[in-house]
Coordinates of C-alpha atoms in Angstrom, one line a residue:
M3 CA 104.3 105.1 130.2
T4 CA 100.7 106.3 129.9
E5 CA 99.0 106.9 126.6
T6 CA 98.7 110.6 127.5
L7 CA 102.4 111.0 128.1
H8 CA 103.1 109.2 124.8
R9 CA 100.9 111.8 123.1
V10 CA 102.6 114.7 124.8
L11 CA 106.0 113.5 123.9
A12 CA 104.8 113.0 120.3
L13 CA 103.6 116.6 120.2
L14 CA 106.8 117.9 121.7
F15 CA 108.8 116.0 119.1
L16 CA 106.8 117.1 116.2
S17 CA 107.0 120.7 117.4
C18 CA 110.8 120.5 117.5
L19 CA 110.8 118.8 114.1
S20 CA 108.5 121.5 112.7
H21 CA 110.8 124.2 114.0
A22 CA 113.8 122.6 112.3
L23 CA 111.9 122.3 109.0
F24 CA 110.7 125.9 108.9
S25 CA 114.0 127.3 110.1
Q26 CA 115.6 126.4 106.8
E27 CA 115.7 128.9 103.9
R28 CA 112.9 128.2 101.5
T29 CA 113.9 126.6 98.2
P30 CA 113.2 128.5 94.9
L31 CA 110.4 125.9 94.2
A32 CA 108.8 126.5 97.6
R33 CA 109.0 130.3 97.1
F34 CA 107.4 130.0 93.7
L35 CA 104.6 127.8 94.8
T36 CA 103.8 130.1 97.8
E37 CA 103.4 133.0 95.4
V38 CA 101.2 131.4 92.8
S39 CA 99.4 128.8 94.8
P40 CA 98.7 130.2 98.3
D41 CA 97.0 127.1 99.5
V42 CA 100.1 124.9 99.0
T43 CA 101.6 123.5 102.1
E44 CA 105.4 123.7 102.6
R45 CA 105.3 121.0 105.2
S46 CA 106.5 118.4 102.7
G47 CA 108.5 116.5 105.4
K48 CA 111.8 114.8 104.6
C49 CA 110.9 114.4 100.9
G50 CA 110.7 117.3 98.5
T51 CA 108.8 115.4 95.9
P52 CA 105.4 116.6 97.2
L53 CA 106.4 120.1 96.1
V54 CA 107.1 118.8 92.6
F55 CA 103.7 117.0 92.6
E56 CA 102.2 120.4 93.4
A57 CA 104.1 122.1 90.7
S58 CA 103.0 119.5 88.2
R59 CA 99.4 119.7 89.5
I60 CA 99.1 123.5 88.9
W61 CA 101.0 123.5 85.6
P62 CA 97.9 123.4 83.3
S63 CA 96.5 126.5 85.0
L64 CA 99.6 128.6 84.8
S65 CA 100.2 131.5 82.4
S66 CA 103.0 131.2 79.8
A67 CA 105.3 133.5 81.9
S68 CA 104.7 131.4 85.1
R69 CA 105.3 128.2 83.2
Q70 CA 108.6 129.6 81.9
T71 CA 109.7 130.5 85.5
L72 CA 108.6 127.2 87.0
G73 CA 110.2 125.3 84.1
S74 CA 113.6 126.9 84.8
I75 CA 113.3 126.0 88.5
L76 CA 112.6 122.4 87.7
Q77 CA 115.6 122.1 85.3
R78 CA 118.8 120.3 86.4
E79 CA 121.7 122.3 87.7
E80 CA 124.9 121.0 86.4
R81 CA 127.6 120.2 88.9
Q82 CA 131.4 120.3 88.6
K83 CA 131.9 116.6 88.0
N84 CA 130.0 113.5 87.1
R85 CA 130.7 109.7 86.9
L86 CA 128.9 106.5 86.5
S87 CA 127.8 104.1 89.2
P88 CA 129.6 100.7 89.4
R89 CA 127.3 98.9 86.9
G90 CA 126.6 101.9 84.7
R91 CA 122.9 102.4 85.5
F92 CA 123.3 105.8 87.1
R93 CA 125.2 109.0 86.3
I94 CA 126.0 110.8 89.6
H95 CA 126.6 114.6 89.4
Y96 CA 128.5 116.4 92.2
D97 CA 130.9 119.1 93.2
T98 CA 134.4 118.8 94.6
T99 CA 134.5 122.2 96.2
G100 CA 132.1 124.7 97.5
V101 CA 128.8 124.6 99.4
H102 CA 127.5 121.5 97.6
E103 CA 130.7 119.4 98.1
P104 CA 129.6 116.0 99.5
A105 CA 131.2 114.4 102.5
L106 CA 131.0 111.3 104.8
L107 CA 130.4 112.0 108.5
Q108 CA 132.6 111.2 111.4
G109 CA 130.3 109.7 114.1
D110 CA 127.3 111.2 112.4
T111 CA 128.3 114.6 113.8
A112 CA 131.0 116.1 111.7
R113 CA 132.0 116.2 108.0
I114 CA 135.2 114.4 107.0
P115 CA 137.2 116.8 104.8
G116 CA 138.1 115.6 101.3
S117 CA 135.8 112.6 101.5
Y118 CA 133.6 113.6 98.6
E119 CA 134.7 110.7 96.3
Q120 CA 134.1 108.2 99.0
Y121 CA 130.6 109.7 99.5
V122 CA 129.9 109.3 95.8
D123 CA 131.2 105.7 96.0
S124 CA 128.5 105.1 98.7
V125 CA 125.8 106.8 96.6
G126 CA 126.7 104.7 93.6
A127 CA 126.7 101.4 95.5
L128 CA 123.4 102.2 97.2
L129 CA 121.7 103.2 94.0
E130 CA 122.8 99.9 92.3
Y131 CA 121.6 98.0 95.4
C132 CA 118.2 99.7 95.4
W133 CA 117.9 98.9 91.6
D134 CA 118.6 95.3 92.3
Q135 CA 116.1 95.2 95.2
E136 CA 113.3 97.2 93.7
I137 CA 113.5 96.1 90.1
T138 CA 115.1 92.7 90.1
V139 CA 113.8 91.3 93.4
L140 CA 110.5 93.0 93.9
G141 CA 109.7 93.2 90.2
F142 CA 108.8 96.8 89.6
D143 CA 109.4 98.3 86.2
P144 CA 112.5 100.6 85.9
P145 CA 112.1 104.3 85.4
P146 CA 112.2 105.4 81.7
A147 CA 115.3 106.9 80.0
D148 CA 115.5 110.7 79.6
N149 CA 116.7 110.9 76.0
G150 CA 120.3 111.8 77.0
A151 CA 119.6 114.6 79.4
G152 CA 122.4 114.9 81.9
G153 CA 125.0 113.4 79.6
G154 CA 123.6 110.0 78.7
D155 CA 120.6 107.6 79.1
E156 CA 121.8 106.6 82.5
Y157 CA 119.5 107.7 85.4
D158 CA 120.7 111.0 86.7
V159 CA 121.3 111.7 90.4
Y160 CA 122.5 115.1 91.7
I161 CA 124.2 115.7 95.1
V162 CA 123.6 119.1 96.6
E163 CA 123.1 120.9 100.0
L164 CA 119.4 120.6 100.6
G165 CA 119.1 122.3 104.0
L166 CA 118.1 120.8 107.3
G167 CA 115.0 118.7 107.1
T168 CA 115.0 117.7 103.4
F169 CA 116.5 114.4 102.6
G170 CA 116.0 114.3 98.8
S171 CA 113.6 114.9 96.0
T172 CA 112.5 113.5 92.6
F173 CA 112.0 116.0 89.8
W174 CA 110.4 116.1 86.4
D175 CA 109.4 118.6 83.8
P176 CA 105.6 118.8 83.4
E177 CA 106.1 119.4 79.7
D178 CA 107.9 116.1 79.2
S179 CA 104.9 113.8 79.7
L180 CA 105.3 110.4 78.1
E181 CA 101.5 109.8 78.1
T182 CA 98.6 112.2 77.9
G183 CA 95.2 111.8 79.4
V184 CA 94.2 111.2 83.0
R185 CA 97.3 109.1 83.8
Q186 CA 100.6 110.8 83.0
R187 CA 104.2 109.5 83.2
Y188 CA 107.4 111.4 83.2
P189 CA 111.2 110.8 83.0
T190 CA 112.7 112.0 86.2
Y191 CA 115.9 112.8 88.0
I192 CA 116.8 112.6 91.7
V193 CA 118.5 115.1 94.1
L194 CA 120.2 113.8 97.2
D195 CA 121.6 115.7 100.2
R196 CA 125.3 116.1 100.4
D197 CA 125.9 114.7 103.9
Y198 CA 122.7 114.3 106.0
L199 CA 124.4 116.2 108.8
G200 CA 122.0 117.1 111.6
E201 CA 119.1 115.1 110.2
R202 CA 116.9 112.9 112.4
T203 CA 118.5 109.9 110.7
P204 CA 122.0 111.3 109.9
G205 CA 124.9 110.1 107.7
L206 CA 124.8 107.0 105.6
N207 CA 121.6 105.6 107.2
G208 CA 119.8 108.8 106.1
L209 CA 121.3 108.3 102.6
R210 CA 120.2 104.7 102.5
V211 CA 116.5 105.3 103.1
T212 CA 116.5 108.3 100.9
V213 CA 118.0 106.5 97.9
A214 CA 115.4 103.7 98.3
H215 CA 112.5 106.3 98.8
E216 CA 113.4 108.6 95.9
F217 CA 114.2 105.8 93.5
H218 CA 110.7 104.4 94.2
H219 CA 109.2 107.8 93.3
A220 CA 111.2 107.6 90.1
V221 CA 109.6 104.2 89.5
Q222 CA 106.1 105.4 90.4
V223 CA 106.1 108.5 88.3
G224 CA 108.1 107.1 85.3
A225 CA 106.8 103.5 85.0
Y226 CA 103.3 103.7 86.5
G227 CA 102.1 107.3 86.3
I228 CA 100.2 109.9 88.2
W229 CA 96.4 110.0 88.1
R230 CA 94.5 113.2 87.6
T231 CA 90.7 113.6 88.0
G232 CA 90.6 114.6 84.4
P233 CA 93.0 115.1 81.4
S234 CA 93.7 118.8 82.2
S235 CA 92.3 118.8 85.7
G236 CA 94.0 120.7 88.5
S237 CA 93.6 117.8 90.9
Y238 CA 95.7 114.7 91.5
L239 CA 94.4 111.4 93.0
D240 CA 96.1 109.2 95.6
L241 CA 99.3 111.1 96.3
Y242 CA 99.2 109.9 99.9
F243 CA 99.6 106.4 98.4
Y244 CA 102.8 107.4 96.6
E245 CA 104.4 108.5 99.8
L246 CA 103.3 105.6 102.0
S247 CA 104.6 103.2 99.3
A248 CA 107.9 105.0 99.2
V249 CA 108.3 104.7 102.9
W250 CA 107.3 101.0 102.8
I251 CA 110.1 100.5 100.2
E252 CA 112.6 101.9 102.7
E253 CA 111.6 99.2 105.2
S254 CA 111.7 96.6 102.5
V255 CA 115.2 97.5 101.3
F256 CA 116.8 98.7 104.5
G257 CA 114.7 97.2 107.3
D258 CA 117.2 98.0 110.1
V259 CA 117.2 101.8 109.7
N260 CA 113.6 102.5 110.7
D261 CA 113.5 106.2 109.9
Y262 CA 109.7 105.8 109.4
Y263 CA 109.3 105.5 113.2
F264 CA 109.6 109.3 113.4
D265 CA 106.4 109.8 111.3
L266 CA 104.1 107.3 113.0
P267 CA 102.9 109.6 115.8
R268 CA 101.1 111.6 113.2
F269 CA 98.9 108.6 112.4
F270 CA 98.7 106.8 115.7
N271 CA 98.2 109.9 117.8
M272 CA 97.2 112.9 115.7
F273 CA 95.3 111.7 112.7
E274 CA 92.1 113.6 113.5
D275 CA 90.3 116.9 112.9
A276 CA 89.4 119.6 115.3
L277 CA 86.3 117.7 116.4
G278 CA 88.2 114.6 117.3
R279 CA 87.0 112.7 114.2
A280 CA 89.6 110.6 112.4
K281 CA 90.7 112.1 109.1
A282 CA 89.8 110.5 105.8
F283 CA 92.4 107.8 105.1
N284 CA 93.1 109.3 101.7
T285 CA 93.9 112.7 103.2
Y286 CA 96.7 114.6 101.5
G287 CA 97.9 117.9 102.8
G288 CA 98.2 119.9 106.0
G289 CA 101.2 118.0 107.1
Y290 CA 99.6 114.6 106.4
L291 CA 101.2 113.5 103.2
G292 CA 101.3 109.7 103.6
Y293 CA 104.6 109.0 105.4
E294 CA 102.7 108.4 108.6
R295 CA 100.4 105.8 107.0
S296 CA 103.1 103.5 105.7
V297 CA 101.8 100.9 108.2
W298 CA 98.9 100.3 105.7
A299 CA 101.5 99.0 103.2
L300 CA 103.2 96.9 105.9
Y301 CA 99.9 95.4 106.8
L302 CA 99.0 94.5 103.2
E303 CA 102.4 92.9 102.6
K304 CA 102.3 90.8 105.8
R305 CA 98.6 89.9 105.7
F306 CA 98.2 89.1 102.0
G307 CA 101.7 88.1 101.0
S308 CA 104.8 89.5 99.4
G309 CA 104.1 91.1 96.1
T310 CA 100.8 92.7 97.1
L311 CA 102.0 96.3 96.8
K312 CA 103.7 95.5 93.4
Q313 CA 100.4 94.0 92.2
I314 CA 98.5 97.2 93.3
W315 CA 101.0 99.4 91.3
E316 CA 100.5 97.2 88.3
S317 CA 96.7 97.6 88.6
M318 CA 97.3 101.4 88.9
R319 CA 98.3 101.4 85.2
T320 CA 94.5 101.2 84.5
V321 CA 92.7 102.5 87.5
P322 CA 93.6 104.8 90.5
A323 CA 94.7 103.5 93.9
I324 CA 91.4 102.7 95.7
P325 CA 89.9 100.5 92.9
A326 CA 93.3 99.0 92.3
M327 CA 93.6 98.0 96.0
D328 CA 90.1 96.6 96.0
A329 CA 90.7 94.5 92.8
V330 CA 94.0 93.1 94.1
L331 CA 92.5 92.2 97.5
R332 CA 89.6 90.5 95.8
S333 CA 92.1 88.4 93.8
R334 CA 93.7 87.5 97.2
G335 CA 90.5 86.4 98.9
S336 CA 89.4 89.6 100.5
D337 CA 88.3 93.1 99.6
L338 CA 89.1 96.6 100.6
R339 CA 86.3 96.9 103.2
S340 CA 87.2 93.7 105.0
A341 CA 90.9 94.5 105.0
F342 CA 90.3 98.0 106.3
V343 CA 88.6 96.9 109.5
E344 CA 91.3 94.2 110.1
F345 CA 94.0 96.9 109.5
G346 CA 92.1 99.0 112.1
T347 CA 92.3 96.2 114.6
W348 CA 96.1 95.7 114.0
N349 CA 96.6 99.3 115.0
L350 CA 95.3 98.7 118.5
F351 CA 98.2 96.4 119.4
T352 CA 101.3 98.5 119.4
A353 CA 103.7 99.8 122.0
Y354 CA 102.9 98.2 125.4
R355 CA 99.9 96.5 123.8
A356 CA 102.0 94.7 121.2
R357 CA 101.6 90.9 121.2
P358 CA 104.7 88.9 120.1
G359 CA 104.2 87.0 116.9
E360 CA 101.0 88.8 116.0
F361 CA 100.1 91.8 113.9
Y362 CA 103.0 94.1 112.9
H363 CA 106.6 92.7 113.1
E364 CA 107.8 95.9 114.8
A365 CA 104.6 96.7 116.7
S366 CA 106.4 97.2 120.1
S367 CA 108.3 100.1 118.6
Y368 CA 105.2 101.9 117.4
P369 CA 103.3 104.5 119.4
P370 CA 100.2 103.4 121.2
L371 CA 97.0 104.3 119.3
S372 CA 95.0 107.2 120.7
L373 CA 91.3 106.5 120.6
N374 CA 88.8 109.1 119.3
G375 CA 87.0 109.0 122.6
T376 CA 86.2 106.9 125.6
T377 CA 83.0 106.3 127.5
T378 CA 82.6 104.6 130.9
V379 CA 80.1 101.7 131.1
S380 CA 78.6 101.2 134.5
G381 CA 75.0 100.7 135.4
S382 CA 73.7 102.0 132.1
A383 CA 74.6 101.9 128.4
G384 CA 77.5 103.9 127.1
T385 CA 76.6 105.6 123.9
V386 CA 78.6 107.7 121.5
N387 CA 77.2 109.7 118.6
G388 CA 79.7 110.6 115.9
S389 CA 80.3 111.1 112.2
A390 CA 82.9 109.7 109.9
A391 CA 84.5 110.6 106.6
P392 CA 83.7 108.2 103.7
W393 CA 87.0 106.2 104.1
S394 CA 88.1 106.4 107.7
L395 CA 88.7 104.5 110.9
Q396 CA 87.0 105.6 114.1
Y397 CA 88.0 104.2 117.5
Q398 CA 85.6 104.5 120.4
G399 CA 86.5 103.0 123.8
F400 CA 84.0 101.6 126.3
E401 CA 85.6 101.3 129.7
F402 CA 84.7 98.6 132.2
P403 CA 86.5 98.2 135.6
D404 CA 88.5 95.2 134.3
D405 CA 88.7 95.9 130.5
T406 CA 88.2 98.3 127.7
L407 CA 86.2 97.3 124.7
V408 CA 87.2 99.2 121.6
A409 CA 84.7 99.7 118.8
V410 CA 86.7 99.6 115.6
L411 CA 84.4 101.4 113.2
A412 CA 85.6 101.2 109.6
H413 CA 83.6 103.4 107.3
A414 CA 84.6 102.0 103.9
D415 CA 82.4 103.9 101.5
V416 CA 85.1 103.6 98.9
E417 CA 82.9 104.5 96.0
N418 CA 82.6 108.0 97.5
A419 CA 86.1 108.1 99.1
N420 CA 86.9 111.5 97.6
S421 CA 83.7 113.1 99.0
T422 CA 84.0 115.6 101.9
A423 CA 80.7 114.6 103.4
F424 CA 80.5 113.0 106.8
T425 CA 78.1 110.2 107.7
P426 CA 76.5 110.1 111.2
Y427 CA 76.6 107.0 113.4
Q428 CA 75.7 105.8 116.9
V429 CA 77.5 103.1 118.8
S430 CA 76.5 101.8 122.2
V431 CA 77.6 99.2 124.7
V432 CA 75.0 98.0 127.1
P433 CA 76.1 96.2 130.4
P434 CA 74.3 93.0 131.6
G435 CA 70.8 93.6 132.9
S436 CA 70.3 97.1 131.4
P437 CA 67.7 97.9 128.8
S438 CA 68.8 97.6 125.2
P439 CA 67.9 99.7 122.2
P440 CA 65.4 98.3 119.8
S441 CA 66.3 94.9 118.6
S442 CA 66.6 96.0 115.0
T443 CA 69.7 98.0 115.9
A444 CA 71.5 95.1 117.8
L445 CA 74.8 94.1 116.3
Q446 CA 75.8 91.4 118.8
T447 CA 75.8 90.2 122.3
L448 CA 79.0 90.3 124.3
M449 CA 81.0 87.5 125.9
R450 CA 81.0 89.4 129.2
G451 CA 77.2 89.8 128.9
G452 CA 75.3 92.8 127.6
A453 CA 75.3 93.8 124.0
A454 CA 76.9 96.1 121.5
H455 CA 74.8 98.2 119.1
F456 CA 75.7 100.1 116.0
V457 CA 73.4 102.3 113.8
S458 CA 74.2 104.2 110.6
E459 CA 72.9 104.7 107.2
S460 CA 74.2 102.5 104.4
Y461 CA 75.2 100.0 107.0
E462 CA 76.6 97.6 104.4
R463 CA 79.4 100.1 103.8
W464 CA 80.6 99.8 107.3
R465 CA 82.7 97.1 109.0
T466 CA 82.7 97.0 112.8
R467 CA 84.5 95.0 115.5
F468 CA 84.4 95.2 119.3
V469 CA 87.8 94.2 120.6
S470 CA 88.8 93.4 124.1
M471 CA 92.1 95.2 125.0
V472 CA 92.9 92.7 127.7
S473 CA 92.5 89.5 125.7
A474 CA 92.9 90.9 122.1
V475 CA 89.9 88.9 121.0
N476 CA 86.6 89.8 119.3
A477 CA 84.4 90.6 122.3
G478 CA 81.2 89.5 120.7
S479 CA 79.7 86.1 121.8
N480 CA 77.4 85.8 118.8
S481 CA 79.3 86.9 115.8
V482 CA 77.3 87.6 112.6
P483 CA 77.8 87.2 108.9
A484 CA 79.4 90.1 107.1
P485 CA 78.4 91.8 105.0
N486 CA 74.7 91.4 105.5
P487 CA 73.0 92.4 103.3
L488 CA 75.3 90.8 100.8
R489 CA 75.5 93.0 97.7
L490 CA 76.9 90.8 95.0
S491 CA 78.1 93.7 92.9
E492 CA 80.2 95.1 95.8
A493 CA 81.4 92.3 98.0
A494 CA 84.2 90.0 97.1
V495 CA 83.9 87.7 100.1
L496 CA 81.3 86.6 102.7
T497 CA 82.6 86.0 106.2
L498 CA 80.6 83.4 108.1
P499 CA 81.2 82.9 111.9
A500 CA 82.2 79.5 113.1
D501 CA 82.4 80.2 116.9
R502 CA 84.0 77.5 119.0
S503 CA 85.5 75.9 116.0
A504 CA 89.2 75.1 115.6
P505 CA 91.2 75.6 112.4
G506 CA 90.3 73.0 109.8
R507 CA 87.8 72.4 107.1
A508 CA 84.1 73.4 107.0
D509 CA 81.2 72.3 104.7
V510 CA 79.2 75.2 103.6
S511 CA 75.7 74.9 102.0
I512 CA 73.4 77.6 100.7
F513 CA 69.6 77.1 100.6
T514 CA 66.8 79.2 99.2
P515 CA 63.8 80.2 101.4
S516 CA 62.1 77.0 100.1
L517 CA 65.1 75.0 101.3
D518 CA 66.4 74.2 97.8
L519 CA 70.1 73.5 97.9
V520 CA 71.9 75.9 95.4
Y521 CA 75.5 75.6 96.5
R522 CA 77.8 73.3 98.5
G523 CA 81.5 73.8 99.0
N524 CA 84.4 73.0 101.4
H525 CA 86.3 75.9 102.9
E526 CA 89.0 76.6 105.5
V527 CA 88.2 77.6 109.1
T528 CA 90.6 80.3 110.2
L529 CA 91.0 82.1 113.5
L530 CA 90.3 85.8 113.4
L531 CA 91.0 87.6 116.8
G532 CA 90.6 84.2 118.6
K533 CA 87.3 83.2 116.8
G534 CA 86.7 80.8 114.0
V535 CA 85.5 82.1 110.7
V536 CA 84.9 80.8 107.2
I537 CA 85.6 83.2 104.4
I538 CA 83.9 82.4 101.1
P539 CA 84.7 84.1 97.8
V540 CA 81.4 85.5 96.5
S541 CA 82.4 84.5 92.9
G542 CA 82.0 80.9 93.9
F543 CA 78.2 81.1 94.3
S544 CA 77.0 84.5 92.9
D545 CA 75.6 82.9 89.8
R546 CA 73.5 80.4 91.8
V547 CA 71.6 82.8 94.1
S548 CA 68.9 85.4 93.4
S549 CA 67.9 88.5 95.4
G550 CA 66.3 87.6 98.7
V551 CA 67.0 85.8 102.0
H552 CA 69.1 82.7 101.8
F553 CA 70.2 80.2 104.5
F554 CA 73.9 79.6 104.9
H555 CA 74.7 76.4 106.8
V556 CA 78.2 75.8 108.1
T557 CA 79.4 72.5 109.5
T558 CA 82.7 72.1 111.2
R559 CA 84.2 69.3 113.3
E560 CA 82.9 71.0 116.5
E561 CA 79.7 72.9 115.6
E562 CA 76.9 73.6 113.2
H563 CA 75.7 77.1 112.4
T564 CA 72.9 78.4 110.2
W565 CA 72.8 82.0 109.2
K566 CA 70.2 84.1 107.3
V567 CA 71.8 86.4 104.8
L568 CA 69.9 88.9 102.6
V569 CA 71.4 88.6 99.0
V570 CA 71.0 91.7 96.7
R571 CA 71.9 91.2 93.1

């Protein structure tokens, strides 16, 4: 199936999904937010928690009367009956008659009359299972107690009819903050749908992923907190990360359900603005709330090991998500910039481009990535002028008769990630025998001949790769050190090329311009898109070098390489 047809099908699906979402009656919370906060989006997707985030966000700016109204909307509605889950960690509230009566489904298409107790049994068992997986196995802290609200200190879960399109929600009262300041924590409660009839993932599978998802929100909000830009600011940080983490936990706990597939087209095919530029990766709103970016969490866990996401959440007790991710990746031998361009490369190899055993485990089930643009390279250079948000991935394709080279352009200006300014860039691919731009702009020559060029301001805040879609390898024949210049205050690692070298060990020596040896170490040669590289933690030599050009000499079993790197203290 062609990429264009995939994109058309994705648009048709999302149009149908949007119709289903907006055909439901708006909830009291949605109606309130529309009246007092006109810019709020109701496109919260399957999870109603973004509406609660919005309510909590605007709380400081509301009048006393509006706070009273909103507070009453956010309060728990008692049900006809409640009972404890099997191990007593949860109190489940439900009705036995009426519009909110739960029921199991027959064949995912019809409610089974009188099955409300069996449905509650399922809810209780799934809640206990998710506690075991998220708290005991993965090591997250449990949500805090609510001082007896709902009938005891057990965590409260309410089963109601939520309407088509909403799977569940996590609620809290903005006046019940457990901490004050820029990071705020709250006791919460969860609301689940009564049957999941007619949902995109119906019945018990819909219930499974929702319990995992909403319980993770309870953990996030209660144990780790929500970051504001200031103590009484009207802006929250990183809400996209809360949703992508909650979707990641679905896959971690119930990996065979795969409800997250439904949201991936919004990232792989539609994550761009009206000018065709990729949206900022930390975008939140306008129908892009984070569900579609759950692959970032899946990449982090596979690439850097189990526990990476949990470690990031632990770091988020003291700093917001972006510096937390950078700190954790540095502790695991990388940094946010380096990981971001690698993540961008993984995204190329999905659907019919998937490569068994490489990249995402379920890549063949993901949509094919849509490029931001393509340019034909024939007798002259193909050149693209564009601009990029501070933290974003741009993909520009350069088409040859026998291959497409994709420029993966990772703009990782993470210090200014919340800025709305766009940075211009120019990228070119020059075929063999054609004139090249000035040598000062050259990035690398290509294995097929010719050269690739990239120009932008603050070049050290970009990471770039030119990837062959036929061979899935780095298309450059003369790789270069990255980053260069090497700013010791920003970079966690220095990647040195070791082309034509197999995995093994490498001796690395650093010399001053006067050829004084200041560092020697032994490091691993690893393969990155088919090419050998040596990744060196900057902390191992940062106290031995000064500002200026240094020579980095790499010796492997097969080759020797010497690179000039400008060090900036």
